[in-house]
Amino acid sequence: MKVCVIGANGQIGKQLVQLLRESEKHDVRAMVRSDEQAQALRENGIDAVVANLEGTVAEIAEAVNGCDAIVFTAGSGGHTGADKTLLVDLDGAVKSMEAADIAGVNRYVMVSALQAHNRENWNEKIRHYYVAKHYADKVLMDSNLTYTIIRPGGLTNEKGTEKVTIAENLPRATVTREDVAKTVFASLDLKNTFNRSFDLIQGEDEIKVALKQF
Amino acid sequence: MKVCVIGANGQIGKQLVQLLRESEKHDVRAMVRSDEQAQALRENGIDAVVANLEGTVAEIAEAVNGCDAIVFTAGSGGHTGADKTLLVDLDGAVKSMEAADIAGVNRYVMVSALQAHNRENWNEKIRHYYVAKHYADKVLMDSNLTYTIIRPGGLTNEKGTEKVTIAENLPRATVTREDVAKTVFASLDLKNTFNRSFDLIQGEDEIKVALKQF
């Protein structure tokens, strides 16, 4: 399937684009914010489109048109101001869901945040970020899209172990960005993950095994 | 019916509390943030409870327990930081909906903002505020509560005219806080407004007529 990665220039996005590109069963389209980013990707032979999550739904719908799946891994990550968090992580994410609907893209994988579904477990330091992620996830669950919501713990840049723990509720812990990208990749066509959501941290199980046993 | 006003110390809230207090068919409970505010209300013979929208759902459920309706007219109004907007206008509002559900309060009237339902018409200067209001309204519409969403235009402190225009979509214009309070009051038990939402600006029709003809 052709997968549009929203946030393709981000740290998880870049690794996911690479996995999709090397894959035999998927194709990739990278959605980025600037012409420069798109140009650099194209020079590497990657299908790239420019669209802004603060722009219109129509603009995003055009960018995702012709794809079979969307992965949302854009976002402020909690380090930008709360206004950007509202506009990108919440409203921008929902715009991409509306765009998916318009463009007839049915599959949607959201990279969320550990315990975004449980208000009482939100990280106090970035509580506003959790509000945005919580409601974006909620809108996705109420949509007609075939969703998977992956809620990784604290992201690290270490080399992935390909071993994770996946469950409805997990305690705060870390996971490498590489293993998040690989979990997203594995979940794309794994029916067991359709219309489900889960926390993700580093663990003892092979990614595919963890996803299948969840 | 007994009506809990959330944001009873606000500029619309104060006028609504007064209307409910003078009414023969309704009783009022004022929900405020501080003991001092509650004490001042009690000295005026008003049933007052203290609860924080940044607190727990359980705390809010206790505060609204025994009421038949909730009016949400709390909020930052777009002038506070975006983090407070996320925590109060969005997550705080949704907590009060969850609290209503727990406490068995079925009727919920939301004071929203003109065109909060149409992203393309949001006021650019307070766009983050509109995001918060939009998603709070969306969660309310998807809830099991019997809602009315009132979206007033720019609020003024002039004396009310008791003449308004009410419709699904209205151009940007102003409305007095007094007339907003009176519209909320009139809609409480007006079945024609149940599970509906509308823009509200100053106009030519008596409030009750405008609500009934909508």
Tab-separated table of C-alpha atoms in Angstrom, chain B residues 24-100:
chain	number	residue	atom	x	y	z
B	24	GLU	CA	-40.002	31.052	39.897
B	25	LYS	CA	-39.357	27.875	37.983
B	26	HIS	CA	-35.638	27.388	38.528
B	27	ASP	CA	-33.171	27.164	41.404
B	28	VAL	CA	-29.504	27.967	41.127
B	29	ARG	CA	-26.208	26.578	42.349
B	30	ALA	CA	-23.127	28.664	41.693
B	31	MET	CA	-19.870	26.798	41.057
B	32	VAL	CA	-16.818	28.970	41.683
B	33	ARG	CA	-13.087	28.491	42.101
B	34	SER	CA	-12.412	29.933	45.544
B	35	ASP	CA	-13.786	29.749	49.065
B	36	GLU	CA	-13.937	33.555	49.171
B	37	GLN	CA	-16.162	33.690	46.087
B	38	ALA	CA	-18.413	30.970	47.513
B	39	GLN	CA	-18.621	32.712	50.878
B	40	ALA	CA	-19.673	36.004	49.252
B	41	LEU	CA	-22.390	34.216	47.278
B	42	ARG	CA	-23.648	32.381	50.362
B	43	GLU	CA	-23.903	35.657	52.230
B	44	ASN	CA	-26.323	36.676	49.483
B	45	GLY	CA	-28.350	33.529	50.067
B	46	ILE	CA	-27.062	31.654	47.020
B	47	ASP	CA	-26.184	27.947	47.065
B	48	ALA	CA	-22.482	27.967	46.171
B	49	VAL	CA	-19.913	25.196	45.714
B	50	VAL	CA	-16.175	25.311	45.196
B	51	ALA	CA	-14.626	23.189	42.429
B	52	ASN	CA	-11.726	23.653	40.067
B	53	LEU	CA	-11.945	22.795	36.383
B	54	GLU	CA	-8.266	21.904	36.562
B	55	GLY	CA	-9.073	19.426	39.340
B	56	THR	CA	-10.575	15.942	39.122
B	57	VAL	CA	-13.795	14.850	37.451
B	58	ALA	CA	-14.881	13.420	40.823
B	59	GLU	CA	-14.558	16.852	42.455
B	60	ILE	CA	-16.718	18.433	39.743
B	61	ALA	CA	-19.235	15.562	39.904
B	62	GLU	CA	-19.644	16.188	43.613
B	63	ALA	CA	-20.193	19.899	42.959
B	64	VAL	CA	-22.936	19.338	40.351
B	65	ASN	CA	-24.585	16.454	42.188
B	66	GLY	CA	-28.320	16.989	42.728
B	67	CYS	CA	-28.699	19.499	39.897
B	68	ASP	CA	-30.880	18.962	36.823
B	69	ALA	CA	-28.880	21.108	34.427
B	70	ILE	CA	-25.404	22.553	33.960
B	71	VAL	CA	-24.497	25.786	32.201
B	72	PHE	CA	-20.852	26.077	31.223
B	73	THR	CA	-19.875	29.718	31.037
B	74	ALA	CA	-16.430	29.481	32.549
B	75	GLY	CA	-13.315	30.035	30.562
B	76	SER	CA	-10.352	32.036	29.698
B	77	GLY	CA	-12.163	34.020	26.998
B	78	GLY	CA	-9.090	33.884	24.814
B	79	HIS	CA	-7.116	36.377	26.860
B	80	THR	CA	-5.104	33.936	28.966
B	81	GLY	CA	-2.274	31.802	27.674
B	82	ALA	CA	-2.948	28.933	25.310
B	83	ASP	CA	-1.992	26.395	27.979
B	84	LYS	CA	-4.851	27.581	30.203
B	85	THR	CA	-7.139	27.578	27.178
B	86	LEU	CA	-6.368	23.901	26.636
B	87	LEU	CA	-6.743	23.005	30.301
B	88	VAL	CA	-9.886	25.024	31.077
B	89	ASP	CA	-11.864	25.727	27.898
B	90	LEU	CA	-11.267	22.273	26.435
B	91	ASP	CA	-10.315	19.691	29.044
B	92	GLY	CA	-12.095	21.475	31.914
B	93	ALA	CA	-15.292	21.686	29.883
B	94	VAL	CA	-15.100	18.002	28.948
B	95	LYS	CA	-14.459	17.079	32.585
B	96	SER	CA	-17.706	18.845	33.495
B	97	MET	CA	-19.515	16.755	30.846
B	98	GLU	CA	-18.053	13.586	32.317
B	99	ALA	CA	-19.039	14.862	35.770
B	100	ALA	CA	-22.601	15.472	34.525
